[in-house]
CSV table of C-alpha atoms and ligand atoms in Angstrom, one decimal:
chain,number,residue,atom,x,y,z
A,577,MET,CA,-9.4,-15.4,18.2
A,578,ALA,CA,-8.6,-13.7,14.9
A,579,LYS,CA,-8.4,-16.4,12.1
A,580,LEU,CA,-4.8,-17.3,11.4
A,581,ARG,CA,-3.2,-18.2,8.1
A,582,PRO,CA,-3.0,-22.0,7.4
A,583,ASN,CA,0.1,-23.6,9.0
A,584,THR,CA,0.7,-20.6,11.4
A,585,GLN,CA,1.4,-21.7,14.9
A,586,VAL,CA,1.0,-19.2,17.8
A,587,ILE,CA,1.6,-19.6,21.5
A,588,LYS,CA,0.3,-17.4,24.3
A,589,ARG,CA,2.7,-16.1,27.0
A,590,GLY,CA,0.7,-14.0,29.5
A,591,LEU,CA,-1.3,-11.4,27.6
A,592,LEU,CA,0.6,-11.7,24.3
A,593,HIS,CA,0.6,-14.1,21.4
A,594,TYR,CA,3.9,-15.0,19.7
A,595,THR,CA,4.3,-16.9,16.4
A,596,VAL,CA,6.5,-20.0,16.6
A,597,GLY,CA,9.8,-19.9,14.8
A,598,SER,CA,11.5,-22.9,13.0
A,599,ASP,CA,13.3,-23.6,16.3
A,600,SER,CA,9.9,-24.1,17.9
A,601,ARG,CA,10.4,-21.1,20.1
A,602,PRO,CA,8.5,-17.8,20.3
A,603,LYS,CA,9.7,-15.5,17.5
A,604,ARG,CA,11.2,-12.3,18.7
A,605,PHE,CA,12.3,-9.1,17.0
A,606,LYS,CA,15.1,-6.6,17.3
A,607,PRO,CA,14.1,-4.4,20.1
A,608,TRP,CA,12.7,-1.0,19.0
A,609,LEU,CA,13.8,2.0,21.1
A,610,GLY,CA,10.3,2.1,22.6
A,611,ASP,CA,10.8,-1.2,24.4
A,612,SER,CA,13.4,0.0,26.9
A,613,PHE,CA,11.6,3.3,27.5
A,614,SER,CA,8.1,1.9,27.4
A,615,PHE,CA,7.1,3.3,30.8
A,616,LEU,CA,8.0,6.8,29.6
A,617,TYR,CA,6.5,6.4,26.1
A,618,ASP,CA,3.3,8.4,26.6
A,619,PHE,CA,5.0,11.4,28.2
A,620,ILE,CA,7.7,11.4,25.5
A,621,MET,CA,5.0,11.5,22.8
A,622,SER,CA,2.9,14.3,24.3
A,623,ASP,CA,5.6,16.5,25.7
A,624,SER,CA,8.5,16.0,23.3
A,625,VAL,CA,7.7,14.2,20.0
A,626,PHE,CA,4.5,16.1,19.2
A,627,PRO,CA,5.6,19.7,19.9
A,628,ARG,CA,9.4,19.4,19.1
A,629,LYS,CA,9.6,16.9,16.3
A,630,PHE,CA,6.2,17.1,14.6
A,631,GLY,CA,5.4,20.8,15.4
A,632,GLY,CA,1.9,19.6,16.3
A,633,GLU,CA,-0.4,18.8,19.2
A,634,ILE,CA,-1.4,15.4,20.6
A,635,ARG,CA,-4.9,16.7,21.4
A,636,LYS,CA,-5.5,17.6,17.7
A,637,HIS,CA,-4.2,14.1,16.8
A,638,TYR,CA,-6.7,12.4,19.0
A,639,ASP,CA,-9.5,14.7,17.9
A,640,ALA,CA,-8.8,14.0,14.2
A,641,LEU,CA,-8.7,10.2,14.8
A,642,SER,CA,-11.9,10.3,17.0
A,643,LEU,CA,-13.8,12.1,14.3
A,644,GLU,CA,-12.7,9.4,11.8
A,645,LEU,CA,-13.1,6.3,14.0
A,646,ALA,CA,-15.1,6.8,17.2
A,647,GLY,CA,-18.4,6.2,15.2
A,648,PHE,CA,-17.3,2.6,14.5
A,649,HIS,CA,-18.9,-0.1,16.5
A,650,GLY,CA,-18.7,-3.9,16.3
A,651,LYS,CA,-15.9,-3.8,13.7
A,652,ARG,CA,-13.0,-6.2,13.5
A,653,ILE,CA,-10.1,-3.8,13.9
A,654,LEU,CA,-6.4,-4.6,13.4
A,655,GLU,CA,-3.8,-2.0,14.5
A,656,LEU,CA,-0.2,-2.2,13.1
A,657,GLY,CA,2.4,-0.8,15.6
A,658,THR,CA,0.0,-0.6,18.6
A,659,GLY,CA,2.7,0.8,20.9
A,660,SER,CA,1.4,1.4,24.4
A,661,GLY,CA,-2.3,1.4,23.3
A,662,SER,CA,-3.0,5.0,22.5
A,663,ALA,CA,-5.9,3.9,20.3
A,664,VAL,CA,-8.1,3.6,23.4
A,665,HIS,CA,-8.3,7.4,23.1
A,666,PHE,CA,-10.3,7.2,19.8
A,667,LEU,CA,-11.8,3.7,19.5
A,668,SER,CA,-15.1,2.6,21.0
A,669,SER,CA,-14.7,-0.4,23.3
A,670,ASP,CA,-17.4,-2.4,21.5
A,671,ASN,CA,-15.1,-3.2,18.6
A,672,HIS,CA,-13.1,-6.4,18.3
A,673,TYR,CA,-9.5,-5.2,18.6
A,674,THR,CA,-6.4,-7.0,17.5
A,675,GLY,CA,-3.0,-5.2,18.0
A,676,ILE,CA,0.4,-6.1,16.7
A,677,ASP,CA,3.8,-4.7,17.5
A,678,VAL,CA,7.5,-5.9,17.5
A,679,SER,CA,7.8,-4.6,21.1
A,680,PRO,CA,6.5,-6.9,23.8
A,681,GLY,CA,7.1,-4.2,26.5
A,682,LEU,CA,4.8,-1.7,24.8
A,683,LEU,CA,2.3,-4.4,23.9
A,684,LYS,CA,2.0,-5.5,27.5
A,685,GLN,CA,1.1,-1.9,28.4
A,686,ALA,CA,-1.4,-1.8,25.6
A,687,ALA,CA,-3.1,-5.0,26.7
A,688,LYS,CA,-3.7,-3.7,30.2
A,689,ARG,CA,-5.0,-0.4,28.8
A,690,PHE,CA,-7.5,-2.0,26.4
A,691,ILE,CA,-8.7,-4.4,29.1
A,692,ASN,CA,-9.2,-1.5,31.6
A,693,ALA,CA,-11.0,0.5,28.9
A,694,GLY,CA,-13.6,-2.3,28.6
A,695,PHE,CA,-12.7,-4.0,25.3
A,696,GLU,CA,-13.8,-7.6,25.3
A,697,ASN,CA,-11.0,-10.1,24.6
A,698,PRO,CA,-8.6,-7.8,22.8
A,699,GLU,CA,-5.7,-9.7,21.2
A,700,PHE,CA,-2.1,-8.8,21.0
A,701,TYR,CA,0.6,-10.3,18.8
A,702,VAL,CA,4.3,-9.9,18.8
A,703,VAL,CA,4.8,-9.9,15.0
A,704,SER,CA,6.1,-7.5,12.3
A,705,ALA,CA,3.6,-5.5,10.2
A,706,ASP,CA,5.2,-6.7,7.0
A,707,ASP,CA,4.5,-10.4,7.8
A,708,LEU,CA,1.1,-10.8,9.4
A,709,PRO,CA,0.0,-14.2,10.8
A,710,PHE,CA,-3.7,-13.6,10.0
A,711,ASP,CA,-5.7,-15.2,7.2
A,712,ASP,CA,-7.0,-13.3,4.1
A,713,GLY,CA,-10.0,-11.0,4.5
A,714,VAL,CA,-10.6,-11.1,8.2
A,715,PHE,CA,-10.6,-7.4,9.3
A,716,ASP,CA,-13.0,-4.5,8.5
A,717,VAL,CA,-10.5,-1.8,9.5
A,718,CYS,CA,-6.8,-1.6,9.7
A,719,LEU,CA,-5.0,1.3,11.5
A,720,CYS,CA,-1.4,2.4,11.4
A,721,ILE,CA,-0.8,5.4,13.6
A,722,LEU,CA,2.6,7.0,13.8
A,723,SER,CA,4.2,3.6,13.0
A,724,LEU,CA,4.5,3.3,9.2
A,725,ASN,CA,7.9,5.2,9.1
A,726,PHE,CA,9.4,2.6,11.4
A,727,ILE,CA,8.4,-0.5,9.4
A,728,GLY,CA,11.2,-1.2,7.0
A,729,ASN,CA,9.3,-2.7,4.1
A,730,VAL,CA,6.4,-0.3,3.5
A,731,ALA,CA,5.3,-1.8,0.1
A,732,LYS,CA,5.0,-5.2,1.9
A,733,VAL,CA,2.9,-3.5,4.6
A,734,PHE,CA,0.4,-2.3,2.0
A,735,GLN,CA,0.4,-5.7,0.4
A,736,GLU,CA,-0.4,-7.3,3.8
A,737,VAL,CA,-3.0,-4.8,4.7
A,738,ALA,CA,-4.7,-5.4,1.3
A,739,ARG,CA,-4.6,-9.1,2.0
A,740,VAL,CA,-6.0,-9.2,5.6
A,741,LEU,CA,-8.8,-6.6,4.9
A,742,LEU,CA,-12.2,-7.6,3.7
A,743,PRO,CA,-13.4,-6.2,0.4
A,744,HIS,CA,-14.2,-2.5,0.8
A,745,GLY,CA,-12.2,-2.5,4.1
A,746,LEU,CA,-10.7,0.7,5.4
A,747,PHE,CA,-7.0,1.5,6.1
A,748,VAL,CA,-6.5,4.6,8.3
A,749,CYS,CA,-3.0,6.0,8.7
A,750,SER,CA,-1.3,8.9,10.4
A,751,VAL,CA,2.3,9.4,9.4
A,752,PRO,CA,4.9,12.1,9.3
A,753,VAL,CA,5.7,13.3,5.7
A,754,PRO,CA,8.7,15.3,4.7
A,755,GLU,CA,6.8,18.1,2.9
A,756,ARG,CA,4.9,19.0,6.1
A,757,ASN,CA,8.0,19.0,8.3
A,758,GLN,CA,8.1,22.8,8.8
A,759,LEU,CA,10.5,22.5,11.8
A,760,GLN,CA,12.9,20.6,9.6
A,761,SER,CA,13.4,18.3,12.6
A,762,ILE,CA,15.0,14.9,12.4
A,763,ILE,CA,12.2,12.4,12.4
A,764,ARG,CA,13.2,8.8,12.9
A,765,GLY,CA,12.5,6.1,10.4
A,766,VAL,CA,11.9,6.4,6.6
A,767,LEU,CA,9.6,9.2,5.5
A,768,TYR,CA,7.5,8.9,2.3
A,769,SER,CA,5.8,11.9,0.7
A,770,GLU,CA,2.0,12.0,0.3
A,771,THR,CA,2.5,11.5,-3.4
A,772,ASP,CA,4.4,8.3,-2.8
A,773,LEU,CA,2.0,7.0,-0.2
A,774,ALA,CA,-1.0,7.7,-2.5
A,775,ALA,CA,0.7,5.9,-5.4
A,776,MET,CA,1.4,2.9,-3.1
A,777,CYS,CA,-2.2,2.8,-2.0
A,778,ARG,CA,-3.4,2.8,-5.7
A,779,ALA,CA,-0.8,0.1,-6.6
A,780,TYR,CA,-2.2,-2.2,-3.9
A,781,GLY,CA,-5.9,-1.7,-4.9
A,782,PHE,CA,-6.9,1.2,-2.6
A,783,GLU,CA,-8.6,4.5,-3.2
A,784,PHE,CA,-6.6,7.2,-1.3
A,785,GLU,CA,-8.2,10.1,0.5
A,786,ARG,CA,-6.5,12.7,2.6
A,787,ILE,CA,-8.2,13.3,6.0
A,788,PRO,CA,-8.4,17.1,6.5
A,789,CYS,CA,-6.2,17.8,9.5
A,790,GLU,CA,-3.3,20.2,9.8
A,791,ASN,CA,-1.1,19.0,12.6
A,792,GLY,CA,2.6,19.8,12.0
A,793,ALA,CA,4.5,17.1,10.0
A,794,LEU,CA,1.6,14.6,10.2
A,795,LEU,CA,-0.4,13.4,7.2
A,796,TYR,CA,-3.7,11.7,8.0
A,797,PHE,CA,-5.3,9.5,5.2
A,798,ARG,CA,-7.9,6.8,4.7
A,799,ALA,CA,-7.5,4.2,2.0
A,800,THR,CA,-10.5,2.1,1.0
A,801,LYS,CA,-9.9,-1.3,-0.5
A,802,LEU,CA,-11.7,-1.2,-3.9
A,803,ARG,CA,-12.6,-4.9,-4.1
B,287,SAM,C1,5.9,5.9,17.5
B,287,SAM,S1,5.3,4.3,17.9
B,287,SAM,C2,3.5,4.5,17.7
B,287,SAM,C3,2.7,3.7,18.6
B,287,SAM,C4,1.2,4.0,18.6
B,287,SAM,N1,0.6,3.6,17.4
B,287,SAM,C5,0.9,5.4,19.0
B,287,SAM,O1,0.3,6.1,18.2
B,287,SAM,O2,1.3,5.8,20.1
B,287,SAM,C6,5.8,3.3,16.7
B,287,SAM,C7,5.5,1.8,17.0
B,287,SAM,O3,5.9,1.0,15.8
B,287,SAM,C8,6.4,-0.2,16.3
B,287,SAM,N2,7.1,-0.9,15.3
B,287,SAM,C9,8.3,-0.7,14.8
B,287,SAM,N3,8.6,-1.5,13.8
B,287,SAM,C10,7.6,-2.4,13.6
B,287,SAM,C11,7.3,-3.5,12.8
B,287,SAM,N4,8.1,-3.9,11.9
B,287,SAM,N5,6.1,-4.1,12.9
B,287,SAM,C12,5.2,-3.6,13.8
B,287,SAM,N6,5.4,-2.6,14.7
B,287,SAM,C13,6.6,-2.0,14.6
B,287,SAM,C14,7.2,0.2,17.5
B,287,SAM,O4,7.5,-0.9,18.4
B,287,SAM,C15,6.3,1.2,18.2
B,287,SAM,O5,5.4,0.7,19.1
């Protein structure tokens, strides 16, 4: 099990871990749209969100992330905003995977998917990306794929990622940015420009590098923790 912060209590319900609130009950979050539509999520992403909102292609998305990540083996990987588990498309099953999301409905789908894909003891936590229950310096790689725009406090996310990554750990992110939104579509959440994201990376001790991929409104970047 991923090492937790001191004084953090979690309980397991089925396939998911929950942190325990001050009322001694599993802490839950305001449902995200994805929870009620979790069974339709994959279809909505490939046939609607990618072509109509992003002006891109899901195949290109998986190709870019595979190129970046499929060569990783035996790494401790944390994903923020796991959703229904699309990371099985570009991660090798010999990594130690931990996924977090505010949506138990999507996380349950993800858990089944990771187990079926052959990952050993993957872990899933119903927590928010801006308040992680994990101890400092426990992951080699952190991913945030199509989720950063939904997480309210982005600066806090960078701070948390910097905290839970090991020195020289890697943060890989795919996120819509306004300057690439050629369709001028309404994309949900809060969009930051590449310049703002690069500045936030630097402010939290990362070196920012754009991953070369043209895929509609999406920016792909890697940020390496400097120390
Ligand atoms: C568009 S989905 C992306 C899911 C997945 N990464 C993918 O590529 O298919 C955005 C995800 O962010 C999650 N999310 C929203 N707010 C969050 C938060 N504060 N902390 C963690 N996850 C959050 C949603 O529940 C949803 O699963």
